[in-house]
PDB file of C-alpha atoms in Angstrom:
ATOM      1  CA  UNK A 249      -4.377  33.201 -99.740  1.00 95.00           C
ATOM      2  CA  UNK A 250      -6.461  33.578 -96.690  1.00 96.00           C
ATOM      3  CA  UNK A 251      -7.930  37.419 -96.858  1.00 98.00           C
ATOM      4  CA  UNK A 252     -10.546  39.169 -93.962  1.00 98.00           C
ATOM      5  CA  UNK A 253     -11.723  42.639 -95.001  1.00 98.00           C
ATOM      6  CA  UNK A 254     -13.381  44.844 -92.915  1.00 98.00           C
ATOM      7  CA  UNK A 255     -15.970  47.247 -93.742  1.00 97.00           C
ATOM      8  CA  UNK A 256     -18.735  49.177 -91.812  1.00 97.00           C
ATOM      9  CA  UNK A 257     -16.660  51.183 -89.419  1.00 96.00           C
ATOM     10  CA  UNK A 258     -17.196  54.758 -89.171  1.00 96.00           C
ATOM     11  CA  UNK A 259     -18.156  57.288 -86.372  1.00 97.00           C
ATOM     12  CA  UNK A 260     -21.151  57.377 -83.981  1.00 97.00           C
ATOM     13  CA  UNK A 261     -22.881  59.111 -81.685  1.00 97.00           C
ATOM     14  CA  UNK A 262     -22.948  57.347 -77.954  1.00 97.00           C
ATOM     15  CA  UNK A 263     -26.269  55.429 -77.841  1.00 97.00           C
ATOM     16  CA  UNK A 264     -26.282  54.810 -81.860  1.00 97.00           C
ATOM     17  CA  UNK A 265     -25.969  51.629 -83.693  1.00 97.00           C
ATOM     18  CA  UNK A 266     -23.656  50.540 -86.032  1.00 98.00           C
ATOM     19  CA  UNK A 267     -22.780  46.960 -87.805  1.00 98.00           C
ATOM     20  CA  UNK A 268     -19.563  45.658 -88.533  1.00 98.00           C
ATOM     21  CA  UNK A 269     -18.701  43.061 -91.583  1.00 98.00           C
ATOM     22  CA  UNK A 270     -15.770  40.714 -92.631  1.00 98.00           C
ATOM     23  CA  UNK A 271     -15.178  39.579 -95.869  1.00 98.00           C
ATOM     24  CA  UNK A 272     -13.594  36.143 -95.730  1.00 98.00           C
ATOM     25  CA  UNK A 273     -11.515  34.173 -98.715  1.00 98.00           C
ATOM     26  CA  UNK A 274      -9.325  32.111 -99.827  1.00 97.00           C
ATOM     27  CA  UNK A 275     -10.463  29.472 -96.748  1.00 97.00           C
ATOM     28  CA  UNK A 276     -13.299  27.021 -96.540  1.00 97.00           C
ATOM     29  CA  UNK A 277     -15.294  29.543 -94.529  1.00 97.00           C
ATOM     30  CA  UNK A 278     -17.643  26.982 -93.327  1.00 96.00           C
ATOM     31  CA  UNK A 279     -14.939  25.081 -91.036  1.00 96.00           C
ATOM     32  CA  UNK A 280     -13.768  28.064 -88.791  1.00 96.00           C
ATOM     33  CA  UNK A 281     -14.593  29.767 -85.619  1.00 97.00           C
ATOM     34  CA  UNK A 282     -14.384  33.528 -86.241  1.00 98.00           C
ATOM     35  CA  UNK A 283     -13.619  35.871 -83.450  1.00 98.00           C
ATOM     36  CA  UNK A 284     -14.048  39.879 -83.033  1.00 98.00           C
ATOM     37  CA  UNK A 285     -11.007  41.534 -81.240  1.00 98.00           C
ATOM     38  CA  UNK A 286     -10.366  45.337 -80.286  1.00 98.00           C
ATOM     39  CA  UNK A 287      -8.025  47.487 -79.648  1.00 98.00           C
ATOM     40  CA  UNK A 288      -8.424  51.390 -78.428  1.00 98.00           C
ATOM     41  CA  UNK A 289      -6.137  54.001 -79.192  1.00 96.00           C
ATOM     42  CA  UNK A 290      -2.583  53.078 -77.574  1.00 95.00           C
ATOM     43  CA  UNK A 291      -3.835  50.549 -75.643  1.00 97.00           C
ATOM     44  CA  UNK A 292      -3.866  46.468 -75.765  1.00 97.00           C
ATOM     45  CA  UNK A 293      -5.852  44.272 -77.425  1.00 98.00           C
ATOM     46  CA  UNK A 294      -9.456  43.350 -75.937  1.00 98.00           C
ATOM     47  CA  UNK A 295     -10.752  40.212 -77.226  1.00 98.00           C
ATOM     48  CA  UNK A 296     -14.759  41.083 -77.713  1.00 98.00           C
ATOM     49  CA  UNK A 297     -16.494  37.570 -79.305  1.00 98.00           C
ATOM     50  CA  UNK A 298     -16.542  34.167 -80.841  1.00 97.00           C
ATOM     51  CA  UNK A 299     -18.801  32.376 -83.188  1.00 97.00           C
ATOM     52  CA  UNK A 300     -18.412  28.718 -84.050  1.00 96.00           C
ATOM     53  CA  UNK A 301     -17.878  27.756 -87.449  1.00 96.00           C
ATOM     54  CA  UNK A 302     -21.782  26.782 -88.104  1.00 96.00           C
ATOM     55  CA  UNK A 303     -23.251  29.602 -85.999  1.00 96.00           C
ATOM     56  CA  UNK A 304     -24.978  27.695 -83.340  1.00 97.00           C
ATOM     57  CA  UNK A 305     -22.391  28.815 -80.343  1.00 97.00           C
ATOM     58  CA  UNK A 306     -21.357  32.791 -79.511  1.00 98.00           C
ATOM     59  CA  UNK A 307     -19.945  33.860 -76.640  1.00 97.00           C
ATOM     60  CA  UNK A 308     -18.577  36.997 -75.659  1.00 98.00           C
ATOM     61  CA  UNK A 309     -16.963  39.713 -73.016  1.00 97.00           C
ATOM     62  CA  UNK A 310     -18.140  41.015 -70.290  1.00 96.00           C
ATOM     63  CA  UNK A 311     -18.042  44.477 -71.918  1.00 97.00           C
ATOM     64  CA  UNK A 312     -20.338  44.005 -74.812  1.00 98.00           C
ATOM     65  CA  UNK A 313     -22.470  41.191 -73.648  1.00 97.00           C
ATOM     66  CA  UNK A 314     -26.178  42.106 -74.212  1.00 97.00           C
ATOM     67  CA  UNK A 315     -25.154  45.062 -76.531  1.00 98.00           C
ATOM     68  CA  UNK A 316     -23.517  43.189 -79.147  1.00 98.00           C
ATOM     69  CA  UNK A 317     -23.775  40.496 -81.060  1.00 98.00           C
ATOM     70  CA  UNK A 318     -21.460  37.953 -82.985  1.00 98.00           C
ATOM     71  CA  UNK A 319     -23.066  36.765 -86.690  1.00 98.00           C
ATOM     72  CA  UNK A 320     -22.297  34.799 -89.723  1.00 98.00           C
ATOM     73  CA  UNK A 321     -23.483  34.252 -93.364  1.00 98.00           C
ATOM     74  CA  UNK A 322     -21.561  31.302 -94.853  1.00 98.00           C
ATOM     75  CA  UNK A 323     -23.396  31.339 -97.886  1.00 97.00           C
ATOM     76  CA  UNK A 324     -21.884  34.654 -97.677  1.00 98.00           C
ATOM     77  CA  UNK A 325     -18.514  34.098 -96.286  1.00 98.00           C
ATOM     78  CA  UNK A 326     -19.161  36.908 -94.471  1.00 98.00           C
ATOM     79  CA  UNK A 327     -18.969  37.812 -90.750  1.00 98.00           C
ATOM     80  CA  UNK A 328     -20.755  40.739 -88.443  1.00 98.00           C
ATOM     81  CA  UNK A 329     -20.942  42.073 -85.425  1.00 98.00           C
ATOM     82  CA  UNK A 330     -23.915  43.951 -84.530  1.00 98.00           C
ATOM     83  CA  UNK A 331     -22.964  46.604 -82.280  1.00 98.00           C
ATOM     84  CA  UNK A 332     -26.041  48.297 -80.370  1.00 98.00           C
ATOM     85  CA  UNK A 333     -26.032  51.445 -77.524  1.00 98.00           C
ATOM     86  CA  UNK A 334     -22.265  52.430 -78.274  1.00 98.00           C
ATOM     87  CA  UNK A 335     -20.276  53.855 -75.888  1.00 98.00           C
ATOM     88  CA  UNK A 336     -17.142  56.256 -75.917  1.00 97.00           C
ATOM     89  CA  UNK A 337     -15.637  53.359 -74.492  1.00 97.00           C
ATOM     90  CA  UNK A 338     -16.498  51.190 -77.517  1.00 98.00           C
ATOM     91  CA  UNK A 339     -14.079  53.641 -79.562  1.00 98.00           C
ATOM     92  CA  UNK A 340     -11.180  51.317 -81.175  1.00 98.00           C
ATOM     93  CA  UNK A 341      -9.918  49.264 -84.405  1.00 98.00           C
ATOM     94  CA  UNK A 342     -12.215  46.179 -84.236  1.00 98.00           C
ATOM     95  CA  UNK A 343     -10.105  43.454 -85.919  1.00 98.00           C
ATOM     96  CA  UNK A 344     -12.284  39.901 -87.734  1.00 98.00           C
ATOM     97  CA  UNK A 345     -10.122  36.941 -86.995  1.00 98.00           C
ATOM     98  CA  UNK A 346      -9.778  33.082 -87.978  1.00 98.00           C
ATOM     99  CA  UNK A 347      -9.691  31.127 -85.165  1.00 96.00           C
ATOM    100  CA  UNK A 348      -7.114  28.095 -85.830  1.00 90.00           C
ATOM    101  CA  UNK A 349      -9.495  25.310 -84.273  1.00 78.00           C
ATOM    102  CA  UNK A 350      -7.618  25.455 -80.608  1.00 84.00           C
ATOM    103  CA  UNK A 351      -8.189  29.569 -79.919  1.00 89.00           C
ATOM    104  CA  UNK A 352      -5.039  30.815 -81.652  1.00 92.00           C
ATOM    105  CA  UNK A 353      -5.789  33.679 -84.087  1.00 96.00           C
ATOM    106  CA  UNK A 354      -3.551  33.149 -87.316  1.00 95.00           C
ATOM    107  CA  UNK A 355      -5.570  35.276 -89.517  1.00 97.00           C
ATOM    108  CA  UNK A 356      -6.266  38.874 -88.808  1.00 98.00           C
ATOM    109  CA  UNK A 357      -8.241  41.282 -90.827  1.00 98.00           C
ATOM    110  CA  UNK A 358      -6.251  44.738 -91.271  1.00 97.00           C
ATOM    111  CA  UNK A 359      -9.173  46.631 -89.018  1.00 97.00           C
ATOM    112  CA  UNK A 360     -11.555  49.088 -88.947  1.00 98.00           C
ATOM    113  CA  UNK A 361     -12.019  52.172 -86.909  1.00 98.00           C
ATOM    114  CA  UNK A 362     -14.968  52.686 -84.801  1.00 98.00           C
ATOM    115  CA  UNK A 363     -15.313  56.259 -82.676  1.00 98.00           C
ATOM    116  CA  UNK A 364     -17.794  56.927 -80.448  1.00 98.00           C
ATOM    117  CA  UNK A 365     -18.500  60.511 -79.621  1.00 96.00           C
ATOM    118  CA  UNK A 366     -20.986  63.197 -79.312  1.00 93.00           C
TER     119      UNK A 366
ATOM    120  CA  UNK B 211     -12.644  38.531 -67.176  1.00 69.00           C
ATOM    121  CA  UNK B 212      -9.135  39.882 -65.767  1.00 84.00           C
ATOM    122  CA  UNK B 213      -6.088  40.701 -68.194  1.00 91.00           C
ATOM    123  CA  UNK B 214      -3.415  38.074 -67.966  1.00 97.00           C
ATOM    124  CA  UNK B 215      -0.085  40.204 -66.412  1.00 98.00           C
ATOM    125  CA  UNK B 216       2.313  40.664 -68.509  1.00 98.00           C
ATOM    126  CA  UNK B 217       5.773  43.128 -67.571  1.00 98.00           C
ATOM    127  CA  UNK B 218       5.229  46.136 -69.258  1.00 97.00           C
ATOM    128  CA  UNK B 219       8.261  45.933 -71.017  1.00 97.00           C
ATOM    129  CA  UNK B 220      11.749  43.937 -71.531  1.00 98.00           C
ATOM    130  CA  UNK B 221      14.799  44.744 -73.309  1.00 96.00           C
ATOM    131  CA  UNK B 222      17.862  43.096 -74.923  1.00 96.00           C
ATOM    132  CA  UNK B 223      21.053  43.289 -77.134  1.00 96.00           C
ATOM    133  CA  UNK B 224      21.346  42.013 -80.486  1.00 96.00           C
ATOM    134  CA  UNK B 225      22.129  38.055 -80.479  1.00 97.00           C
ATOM    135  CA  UNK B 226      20.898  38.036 -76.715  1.00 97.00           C
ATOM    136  CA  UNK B 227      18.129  35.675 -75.361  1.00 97.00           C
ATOM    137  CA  UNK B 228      14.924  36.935 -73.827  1.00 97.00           C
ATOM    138  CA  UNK B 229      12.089  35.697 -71.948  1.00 98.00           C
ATOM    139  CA  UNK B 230       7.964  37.092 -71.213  1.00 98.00           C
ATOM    140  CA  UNK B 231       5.913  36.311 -69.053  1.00 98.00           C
ATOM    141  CA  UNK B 232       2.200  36.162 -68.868  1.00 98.00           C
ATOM    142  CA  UNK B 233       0.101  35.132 -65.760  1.00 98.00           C
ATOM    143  CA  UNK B 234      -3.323  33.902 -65.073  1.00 97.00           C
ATOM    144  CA  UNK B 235      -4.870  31.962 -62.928  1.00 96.00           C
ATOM    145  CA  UNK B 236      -6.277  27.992 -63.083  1.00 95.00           C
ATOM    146  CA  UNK B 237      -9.369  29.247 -65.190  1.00 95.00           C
ATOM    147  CA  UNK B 238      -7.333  30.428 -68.270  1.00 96.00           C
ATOM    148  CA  UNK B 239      -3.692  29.737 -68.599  1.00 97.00           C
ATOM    149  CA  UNK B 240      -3.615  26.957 -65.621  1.00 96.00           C
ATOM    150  CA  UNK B 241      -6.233  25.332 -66.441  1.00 95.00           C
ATOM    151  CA  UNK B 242      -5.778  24.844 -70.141  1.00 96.00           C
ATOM    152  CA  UNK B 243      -3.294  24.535 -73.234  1.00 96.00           C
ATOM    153  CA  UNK B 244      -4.729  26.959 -75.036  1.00 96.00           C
ATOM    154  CA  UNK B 245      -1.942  29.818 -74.713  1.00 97.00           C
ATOM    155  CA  UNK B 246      -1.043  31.615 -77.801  1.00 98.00           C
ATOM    156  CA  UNK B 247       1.416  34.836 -78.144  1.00 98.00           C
ATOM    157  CA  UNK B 248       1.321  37.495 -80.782  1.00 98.00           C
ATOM    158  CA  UNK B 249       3.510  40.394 -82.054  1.00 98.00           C
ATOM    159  CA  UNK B 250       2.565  43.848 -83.543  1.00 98.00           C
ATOM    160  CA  UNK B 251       4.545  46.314 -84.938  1.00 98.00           C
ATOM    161  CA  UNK B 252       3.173  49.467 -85.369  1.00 96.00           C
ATOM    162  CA  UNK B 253       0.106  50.455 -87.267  1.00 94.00           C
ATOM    163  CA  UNK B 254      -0.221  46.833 -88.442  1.00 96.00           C
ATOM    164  CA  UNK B 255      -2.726  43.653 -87.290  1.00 97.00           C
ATOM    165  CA  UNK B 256      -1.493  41.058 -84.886  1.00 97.00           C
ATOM    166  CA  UNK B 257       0.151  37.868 -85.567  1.00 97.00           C
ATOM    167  CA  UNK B 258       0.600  34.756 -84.400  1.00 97.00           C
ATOM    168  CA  UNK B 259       4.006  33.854 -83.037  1.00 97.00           C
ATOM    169  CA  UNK B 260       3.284  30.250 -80.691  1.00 97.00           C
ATOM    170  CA  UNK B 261      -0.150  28.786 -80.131  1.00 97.00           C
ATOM    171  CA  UNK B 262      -0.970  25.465 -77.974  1.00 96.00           C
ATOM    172  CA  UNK B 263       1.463  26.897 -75.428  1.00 97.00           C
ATOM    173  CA  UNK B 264       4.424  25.669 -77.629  1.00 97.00           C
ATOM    174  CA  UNK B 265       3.661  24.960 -81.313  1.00 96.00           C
ATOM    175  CA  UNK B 266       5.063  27.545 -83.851  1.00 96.00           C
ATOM    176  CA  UNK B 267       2.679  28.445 -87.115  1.00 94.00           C
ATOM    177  CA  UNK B 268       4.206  27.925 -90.356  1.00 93.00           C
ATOM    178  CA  UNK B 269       6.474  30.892 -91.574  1.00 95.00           C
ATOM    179  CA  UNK B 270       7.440  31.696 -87.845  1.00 97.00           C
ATOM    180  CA  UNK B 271      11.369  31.518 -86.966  1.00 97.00           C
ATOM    181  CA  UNK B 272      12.659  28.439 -84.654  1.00 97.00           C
ATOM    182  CA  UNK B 273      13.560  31.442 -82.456  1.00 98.00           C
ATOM    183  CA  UNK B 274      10.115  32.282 -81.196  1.00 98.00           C
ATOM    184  CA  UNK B 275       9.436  29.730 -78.295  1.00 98.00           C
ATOM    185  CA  UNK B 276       7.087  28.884 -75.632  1.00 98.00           C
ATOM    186  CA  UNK B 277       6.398  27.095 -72.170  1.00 97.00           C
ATOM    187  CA  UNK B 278       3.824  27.173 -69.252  1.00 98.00           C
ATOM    188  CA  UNK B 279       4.402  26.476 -65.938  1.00 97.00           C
ATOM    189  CA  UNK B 280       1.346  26.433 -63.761  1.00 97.00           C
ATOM    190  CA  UNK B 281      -0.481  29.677 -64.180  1.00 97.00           C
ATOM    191  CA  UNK B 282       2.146  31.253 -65.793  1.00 98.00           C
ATOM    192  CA  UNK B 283       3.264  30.939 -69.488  1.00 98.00           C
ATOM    193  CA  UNK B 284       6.481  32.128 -71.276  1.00 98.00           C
ATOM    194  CA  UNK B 285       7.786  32.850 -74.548  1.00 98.00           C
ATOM    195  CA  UNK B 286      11.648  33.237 -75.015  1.00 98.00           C
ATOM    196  CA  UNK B 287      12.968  34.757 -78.657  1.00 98.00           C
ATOM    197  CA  UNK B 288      16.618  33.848 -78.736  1.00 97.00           C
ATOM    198  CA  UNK B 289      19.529  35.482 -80.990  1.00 97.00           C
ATOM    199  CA  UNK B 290      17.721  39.084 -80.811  1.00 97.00           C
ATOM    200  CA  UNK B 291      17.119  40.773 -84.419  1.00 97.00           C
ATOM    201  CA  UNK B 292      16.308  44.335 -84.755  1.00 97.00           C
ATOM    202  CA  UNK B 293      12.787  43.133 -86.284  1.00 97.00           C
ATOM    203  CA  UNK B 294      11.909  41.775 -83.242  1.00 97.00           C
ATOM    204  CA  UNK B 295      11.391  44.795 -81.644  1.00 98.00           C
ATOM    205  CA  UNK B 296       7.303  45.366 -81.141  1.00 98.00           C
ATOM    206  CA  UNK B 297       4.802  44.579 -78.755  1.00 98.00           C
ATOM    207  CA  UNK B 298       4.066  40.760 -77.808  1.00 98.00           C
ATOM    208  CA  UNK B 299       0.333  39.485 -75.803  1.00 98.00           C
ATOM    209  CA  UNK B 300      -0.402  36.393 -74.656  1.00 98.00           C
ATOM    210  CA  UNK B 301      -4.221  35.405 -74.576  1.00 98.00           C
ATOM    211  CA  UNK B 302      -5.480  32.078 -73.199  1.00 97.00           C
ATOM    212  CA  UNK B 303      -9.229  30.685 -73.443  1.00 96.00           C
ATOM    213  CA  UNK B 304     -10.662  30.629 -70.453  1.00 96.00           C
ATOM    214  CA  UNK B 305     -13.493  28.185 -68.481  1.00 95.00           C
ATOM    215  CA  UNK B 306     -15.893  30.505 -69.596  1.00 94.00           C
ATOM    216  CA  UNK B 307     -15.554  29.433 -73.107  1.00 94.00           C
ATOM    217  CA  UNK B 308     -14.009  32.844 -73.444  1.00 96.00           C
ATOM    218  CA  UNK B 309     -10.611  34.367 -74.311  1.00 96.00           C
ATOM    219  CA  UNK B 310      -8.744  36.919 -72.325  1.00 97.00           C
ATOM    220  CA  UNK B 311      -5.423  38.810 -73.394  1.00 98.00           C
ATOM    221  CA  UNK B 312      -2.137  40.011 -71.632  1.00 98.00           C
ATOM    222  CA  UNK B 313      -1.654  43.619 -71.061  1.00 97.00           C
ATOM    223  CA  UNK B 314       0.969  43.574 -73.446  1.00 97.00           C
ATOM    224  CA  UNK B 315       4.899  43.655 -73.151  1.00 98.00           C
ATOM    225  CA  UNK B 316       7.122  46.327 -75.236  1.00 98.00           C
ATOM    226  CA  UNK B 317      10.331  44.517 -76.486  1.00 98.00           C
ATOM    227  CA  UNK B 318      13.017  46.530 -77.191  1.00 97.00           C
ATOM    228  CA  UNK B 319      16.408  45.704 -79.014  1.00 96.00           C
ATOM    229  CA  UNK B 320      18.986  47.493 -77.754  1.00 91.00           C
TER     230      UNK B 320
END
């Protein structure tokens, strides 16, 4: 069965670094776009990035463009997001996600927690 | 990179039918069949209820459904359950090559 785990989450201080990973099985890695998507405490979801399934396309939000940026390994089946001069605002569950080939999201990771504060 | 607006919430009865709306603009949900809806529950991950505007994923019940008229999509869930009740977004891509979510809409069964 399809499976994303998320790892690297944590808390920082505003300014810091910190890099997010996704564990992917139980697809053929290789053949998906993989997205980023957020979600702060109480509120909606933010979408945040997108990767194509061989790397060579990324695009992202407004919000993190120039700070972050959207990675793969496939050798790896493994997925970042490199997350540079954090903000409080930054502070939410950043969910990995299989894109289904036409931007639906039918496979969501379970999350982790990123808090930025001093 | 506006939200699409969704109401902030909707209610209905057991057995009832009910409808959401989410609205964009010619860039995103206009401009392209690329409208999907999901449902959390709380303290769990989304998931994907219509995608394509219409199409349902495997596993979801023939009473999730969806439409788009102009810049404004819809999903309907007909014969309320208790499970249903959560919160439902709509997201779109947009001409940007990104995607943009709905503000999200609070279902509750009465």
């Amino acid at each position: 069965q399809v499976q994303l785990v998320e790892s690297g989450g944590g808390g920082v201080q505003p300014g810091r670094s910190l890099r997010l990973s996704c564990a992917a099985s139980g697809f053929p890695f290789n053949n998906y776009g993989m997205h980023w998507v957020r979600q702060a405490p109480g509120k909606g979801l933010e979408w945040v990035a997108v990767i194509s399934y061989d790397g060579s396309e990324t695009f992202y939000a407004d919000s993190v463009k120039g700070r972050f940026t959207i990675s793969r390994d496939n050798s790896k089946n493994t997925l970042y997001l490199q997350m540079n001069s954090l903000r409080p605002e930054d502070t939410a569950v950043y969910y990995c996600v299989r894109d289904s080939l036409n931007w639906g999201l039918d496979y969501w990771g379970q999350g982790t927690r990123v808090t930025v504060s001093s | 990179q506006s939200a699409l607006t969704q109401p902030a919430s909707v209610s209905g009865s057991p057995g009832q039918s009910i409808a959401i709306s989410c609205t964009g603009t010619s860039s995103d949900v206009g401009g392209y069949n690329y409208v999907s809806w999901y449902q959390q529950h709380p303290g769990t991950a989304p998931k994907l209820v219509i995608y394509d505007v219409t199409d349902r994923p495997s596993g979801v019940s023939s009473r999730f459904s969806g439409s788009k008229s102009g810049n404004t999509a819809s999903l309907t869930i007909s014969g309320l359950l208790a499970e249903d009740e959560a919160v439902y977004y709509c997201s779109s891509y947009t001409s940007t090559n990104t995607m943009v979510f709905g503000g999200g809409t609070k279902l509750t069964v009465l």
